[in-house]
Amino acid sequence: MQNSQNTKGALLMAGSMAGFAFNDAAIKLGAADIGIYQAIFVRGVFASLLIGLFAWRMGAFKILPNSTDLRWIALRTLTELGATFCFLTALLHMPIANVTAILQALPLTVSLAAVWLLNETIGWRRAGAIFIGLVGVMLIIKPGTEGFNSYAILAMVAVVFITFRDLIVRQFSDQVSTLFVSFVTAIAITFAGAIALIITHSWQPMTSQTLLLLMLASVLIFVGYYCSVAAMRFGEVAIVAPFRYSIMIWAILLGWIIWDETPDYLTLIGMVIVVSMGVYTFWRERGRL
């Protein structure tokens, strides 16, 4: 029975990562013609409608969070806004595999931030894994070389925002609905995209192909979030969670097929290091090693 649950959880996590990877590819393609702010706004409209409908059908609005949870949700939403704008801007100007690989440092940065902010303790093995993993990130972004640019820094800033976002989620009470939080976040990102469009006066006419890409992106990101939540409800976290790194396979394949992007040797070595240290950190946290 446990093996069956583990398999189901692993498949859901792999499906979630495929959803996120194809979402990234769709919005990267769509934003190339209309700009990042318009892409965020249009995808946000579709995503808000989709998530709102699903949240309503699942009864997510029947029990609203208390005032303390609302403050945490507001703070989480702000970090999600920062992460979205930084990540998507970097995605538009960097190879998809590179920016995806940088985000795989999250388990490492969350562990590091938990020590700093939540007074959690880590042993020398996990501390070493964090250090080695961050070295892997440096191999990917290559500071001080011609391949390094401001967009690599934006990708790292996105990691910082998402790190704080994930720590904030730990403060939610059990009554907080994931769908409610997702809906609030989608609405906030949509409004932020609209404000950015108004300020920059950057609205562009859209082709039907671009509109379809952004509609597809909204569906894919919803599938990604839903499957990732469902995956953690099946099987053991130490077995299911490492399947999040399957996103690297999709990112490399999509970059190669669509944009003819091939990571260089240093980037590939960095990817292997970051993924390996991330998996190791998951297992250490569950007492497997």
Coordinates of C-alpha atoms in Angstrom, one line a residue:
M1 CA 0.0 0.0 0.0
Q2 CA 2.8 2.4 0.9
N3 CA 4.6 1.7 -2.3
S4 CA 1.5 2.5 -4.3
Q5 CA 1.1 5.8 -2.4
N6 CA 4.7 6.7 -3.0
T7 CA 4.3 6.0 -6.8
K8 CA 1.2 8.1 -7.0
G9 CA 2.9 11.0 -5.2
A10 CA 6.0 10.7 -7.3
L11 CA 3.9 10.8 -10.5
L12 CA 1.9 13.7 -9.4
M13 CA 5.1 15.6 -8.5
A14 CA 6.6 14.8 -11.9
G15 CA 3.4 16.0 -13.5
S16 CA 3.5 19.2 -11.5
M17 CA 7.1 19.9 -12.7
A18 CA 6.1 19.3 -16.3
G19 CA 3.2 21.7 -15.9
F20 CA 5.6 24.4 -14.5
A21 CA 8.2 23.8 -17.2
F22 CA 5.7 24.0 -20.1
N23 CA 4.1 27.1 -18.4
D24 CA 7.5 28.8 -18.4
A25 CA 8.0 27.9 -22.1
A26 CA 4.6 29.2 -23.0
I27 CA 4.9 32.5 -21.2
K28 CA 8.5 33.0 -22.5
L29 CA 7.2 32.6 -26.1
G30 CA 4.2 34.8 -25.5
A31 CA 6.0 37.6 -23.7
A32 CA 8.6 37.8 -26.5
D33 CA 6.0 39.6 -28.6
I34 CA 4.1 41.7 -26.1
G35 CA 6.4 42.3 -23.2
I36 CA 6.5 40.9 -19.7
Y37 CA 4.0 43.2 -18.0
Q38 CA 1.2 42.5 -20.6
A39 CA 2.0 38.7 -20.4
I40 CA 1.7 38.8 -16.6
F41 CA -1.6 40.6 -16.8
V42 CA -3.2 38.5 -19.5
R43 CA -2.1 35.2 -18.0
G44 CA -3.2 36.5 -14.6
V45 CA -6.7 37.2 -15.9
F46 CA -7.2 33.7 -17.1
A47 CA -5.4 32.1 -14.1
S48 CA -7.6 34.2 -11.6
L49 CA -10.8 33.0 -13.4
L50 CA -9.7 29.4 -13.4
I51 CA -8.4 29.3 -9.8
G52 CA -11.4 31.3 -8.6
L53 CA -13.9 28.9 -10.2
F54 CA -12.1 25.9 -8.8
A55 CA -11.8 27.5 -5.3
W56 CA -15.5 28.3 -5.4
R57 CA -16.5 24.7 -6.4
M58 CA -14.2 23.3 -3.6
G59 CA -15.7 25.6 -1.0
A60 CA -12.5 27.5 -0.3
F61 CA -14.4 30.8 0.3
K62 CA -16.8 29.3 2.9
I63 CA -14.3 29.7 5.8
L64 CA -12.2 32.9 5.6
P65 CA -8.8 33.2 7.3
N66 CA -8.6 35.0 10.7
S67 CA -6.9 38.4 11.0
T68 CA -3.5 36.9 11.8
D69 CA -3.5 34.5 8.8
L70 CA -4.7 37.4 6.6
R71 CA -1.6 39.4 7.6
W72 CA 0.6 36.4 6.7
I73 CA -1.2 35.9 3.4
A74 CA -0.7 39.6 2.6
L75 CA 3.0 39.3 3.3
R76 CA 3.3 36.1 1.3
T77 CA 1.5 37.8 -1.6
L78 CA 4.1 40.6 -1.6
T79 CA 6.9 38.1 -1.8
E80 CA 5.1 36.2 -4.6
L81 CA 4.8 39.5 -6.5
G82 CA 8.5 40.1 -6.2
A83 CA 9.3 36.6 -7.2
T84 CA 7.0 36.6 -10.2
F85 CA 8.3 39.8 -11.8
C86 CA 12.0 39.0 -11.1
F87 CA 11.7 35.4 -12.3
L88 CA 9.7 36.1 -15.5
T89 CA 12.0 39.0 -16.4
A90 CA 15.0 36.7 -16.0
L91 CA 13.2 34.0 -17.9
L92 CA 12.5 36.2 -20.9
H93 CA 16.3 37.1 -21.2
M94 CA 18.0 33.9 -20.1
P95 CA 18.1 30.3 -21.3
I96 CA 15.2 28.5 -19.7
A97 CA 17.4 25.7 -18.4
N98 CA 19.7 28.2 -16.7
V99 CA 17.0 30.2 -14.9
T100 CA 15.2 27.0 -13.9
A101 CA 18.4 25.5 -12.5
I102 CA 19.0 28.6 -10.3
L103 CA 15.6 28.1 -8.8
Q104 CA 16.5 24.5 -7.8
A105 CA 18.7 26.0 -5.0
L106 CA 15.5 26.7 -3.1
P107 CA 15.7 23.8 -0.7
L108 CA 19.2 24.9 0.2
T109 CA 18.3 28.6 0.7
V110 CA 15.1 27.7 2.7
S111 CA 17.3 25.6 5.1
L112 CA 19.8 28.4 5.4
A113 CA 17.1 31.1 6.0
A114 CA 15.4 28.9 8.6
V115 CA 18.6 28.8 10.6
W116 CA 18.9 32.6 10.4
L117 CA 15.2 33.5 10.9
L118 CA 13.6 30.6 12.8
N119 CA 16.6 29.5 14.9
E120 CA 16.5 26.0 13.4
T121 CA 19.7 24.0 13.8
I122 CA 21.5 22.1 11.1
G123 CA 24.4 19.7 11.2
W124 CA 27.7 20.0 9.4
R125 CA 26.5 17.7 6.6
R126 CA 23.6 19.8 5.7
A127 CA 25.7 23.0 6.1
G128 CA 28.2 21.5 3.7
A129 CA 25.5 20.6 1.2
I130 CA 24.2 24.2 1.3
F131 CA 27.7 25.5 0.6
I132 CA 28.4 23.1 -2.2
G133 CA 25.0 23.7 -3.7
L134 CA 25.6 27.5 -3.7
V135 CA 28.9 26.8 -5.5
G136 CA 26.9 25.0 -8.1
V137 CA 24.7 28.1 -8.5
M138 CA 27.8 30.2 -9.1
L139 CA 28.9 27.8 -11.9
I140 CA 25.5 28.4 -13.5
I141 CA 25.5 32.2 -13.3
K142 CA 29.3 32.5 -13.8
P143 CA 29.9 35.9 -12.1
G144 CA 32.8 37.9 -13.6
T145 CA 32.5 36.3 -17.0
E146 CA 30.9 37.4 -20.3
G147 CA 28.0 35.1 -19.7
F148 CA 27.0 36.9 -16.5
N149 CA 24.4 39.7 -16.6
S150 CA 21.8 41.5 -14.6
Y151 CA 19.2 38.9 -15.4
A152 CA 21.1 36.3 -13.6
I153 CA 21.0 38.6 -10.5
L154 CA 17.3 38.9 -11.0
A155 CA 16.9 35.1 -11.0
M156 CA 18.8 35.0 -7.7
V157 CA 16.6 37.8 -6.3
A158 CA 13.6 35.6 -7.2
V159 CA 15.1 32.8 -5.2
V160 CA 15.4 35.1 -2.2
F161 CA 11.7 36.2 -2.6
I162 CA 10.5 32.6 -2.9
T163 CA 12.6 31.5 0.1
F164 CA 10.8 34.1 2.3
R165 CA 7.5 33.1 0.7
D166 CA 8.1 29.4 1.7
L167 CA 9.0 30.4 5.2
I168 CA 5.9 32.6 5.6
V169 CA 3.7 29.6 4.6
R170 CA 5.0 27.8 7.7
Q171 CA 3.2 30.5 9.8
F172 CA -0.3 29.7 8.4
S173 CA -2.8 27.9 10.6
D174 CA -4.3 24.7 9.5
Q175 CA -7.6 26.5 8.5
V176 CA -5.9 28.4 5.6
S177 CA -7.0 27.0 2.2
T178 CA -4.3 26.6 -0.4
L179 CA -6.8 27.5 -3.1
F180 CA -7.8 30.7 -1.2
V181 CA -4.2 31.7 -1.0
S182 CA -3.6 30.9 -4.7
F183 CA -6.7 32.9 -5.7
V184 CA -5.6 36.0 -3.7
T185 CA -2.1 35.7 -5.2
A186 CA -3.4 35.4 -8.7
I187 CA -5.6 38.5 -8.3
A188 CA -2.7 40.5 -6.8
I189 CA -0.3 39.5 -9.6
T190 CA -3.0 40.4 -12.2
F191 CA -3.5 43.9 -10.7
A192 CA 0.3 44.4 -10.4
G193 CA 0.6 43.6 -14.1
A194 CA -2.2 46.0 -15.0
I195 CA -0.6 48.8 -12.9
A196 CA 2.8 48.2 -14.6
L197 CA 1.1 48.3 -18.0
I198 CA -0.6 51.7 -17.2
I199 CA 2.6 53.2 -15.9
T200 CA 4.7 52.1 -18.9
H201 CA 2.0 52.5 -21.6
S202 CA 3.3 49.3 -23.1
W203 CA 0.1 47.5 -24.2
Q204 CA 0.6 45.8 -27.6
P205 CA -2.0 44.2 -30.0
M206 CA -2.0 40.5 -29.5
T207 CA -2.2 37.8 -32.1
S208 CA -4.5 34.8 -31.6
Q209 CA -1.3 32.6 -31.2
T210 CA 0.0 34.8 -28.3
L211 CA -3.4 34.8 -26.6
L212 CA -3.6 31.0 -26.9
L213 CA -0.1 30.7 -25.4
L214 CA -1.0 32.8 -22.4
M215 CA -4.3 30.9 -21.9
L216 CA -2.3 27.7 -22.1
A217 CA 0.2 29.1 -19.6
S218 CA -2.6 29.9 -17.1
V219 CA -3.9 26.3 -17.3
L220 CA -0.4 24.8 -17.0
I221 CA 0.5 26.8 -13.9
F222 CA -2.8 25.8 -12.3
V223 CA -2.0 22.2 -13.1
G224 CA 1.5 22.6 -11.7
Y225 CA 0.3 24.1 -8.4
Y226 CA -2.6 21.6 -7.9
C227 CA -0.5 18.6 -8.6
S228 CA 2.3 19.7 -6.4
V229 CA -0.1 20.1 -3.5
A230 CA -1.8 16.8 -4.2
A231 CA 1.6 15.1 -4.5
M232 CA 2.6 15.9 -0.9
R233 CA -0.6 14.2 0.3
F234 CA 0.6 10.8 -1.0
G235 CA 3.6 8.8 0.1
E236 CA 6.6 9.9 2.0
V237 CA 8.0 13.4 1.5
A238 CA 11.6 12.2 1.3
I239 CA 10.6 10.0 -1.7
V240 CA 8.1 12.3 -3.4
A241 CA 9.9 15.7 -3.0
P242 CA 13.1 14.9 -5.0
F243 CA 10.9 14.3 -8.1
R244 CA 10.6 18.1 -8.2
Y245 CA 14.0 18.1 -10.0
S246 CA 12.5 16.4 -13.0
I247 CA 11.7 19.9 -14.1
M248 CA 15.4 20.2 -15.2
I249 CA 14.8 17.5 -17.8
W250 CA 11.9 19.4 -19.3
A251 CA 13.7 22.7 -19.1
I252 CA 16.7 21.4 -21.0
L253 CA 14.6 19.6 -23.6
L254 CA 12.3 22.6 -24.2
G255 CA 15.3 25.0 -24.4
W256 CA 16.9 22.8 -27.0
I257 CA 13.8 22.1 -29.1
I258 CA 12.3 25.6 -29.1
W259 CA 15.3 28.0 -28.8
D260 CA 18.2 25.7 -29.8
E261 CA 19.8 26.4 -26.3
T262 CA 22.4 23.9 -25.1
P263 CA 23.9 24.4 -21.6
D264 CA 27.7 24.5 -21.6
Y265 CA 29.8 22.1 -19.5
L266 CA 30.1 24.4 -16.5
T267 CA 26.4 25.0 -16.4
L268 CA 25.7 21.3 -16.6
I269 CA 28.1 20.6 -13.8
G270 CA 26.4 23.4 -11.8
M271 CA 23.0 21.8 -12.4
V272 CA 24.2 18.4 -11.3
I273 CA 25.7 19.9 -8.1
V274 CA 22.6 21.9 -7.2
V275 CA 20.2 19.0 -7.9
S276 CA 22.4 16.5 -6.0
M277 CA 22.7 18.8 -2.9
G278 CA 19.0 19.6 -3.0
V279 CA 18.1 15.9 -3.0
Y280 CA 20.6 15.3 -0.2
T281 CA 19.1 18.1 1.9
F282 CA 15.6 16.6 1.5
W283 CA 16.8 13.2 2.7
R284 CA 18.8 14.7 5.6
E285 CA 15.7 16.6 6.8
R286 CA 13.8 13.3 6.9
G287 CA 16.6 11.5 8.7
R288 CA 17.3 9.2 5.8
L289 CA 21.1 9.6 5.9

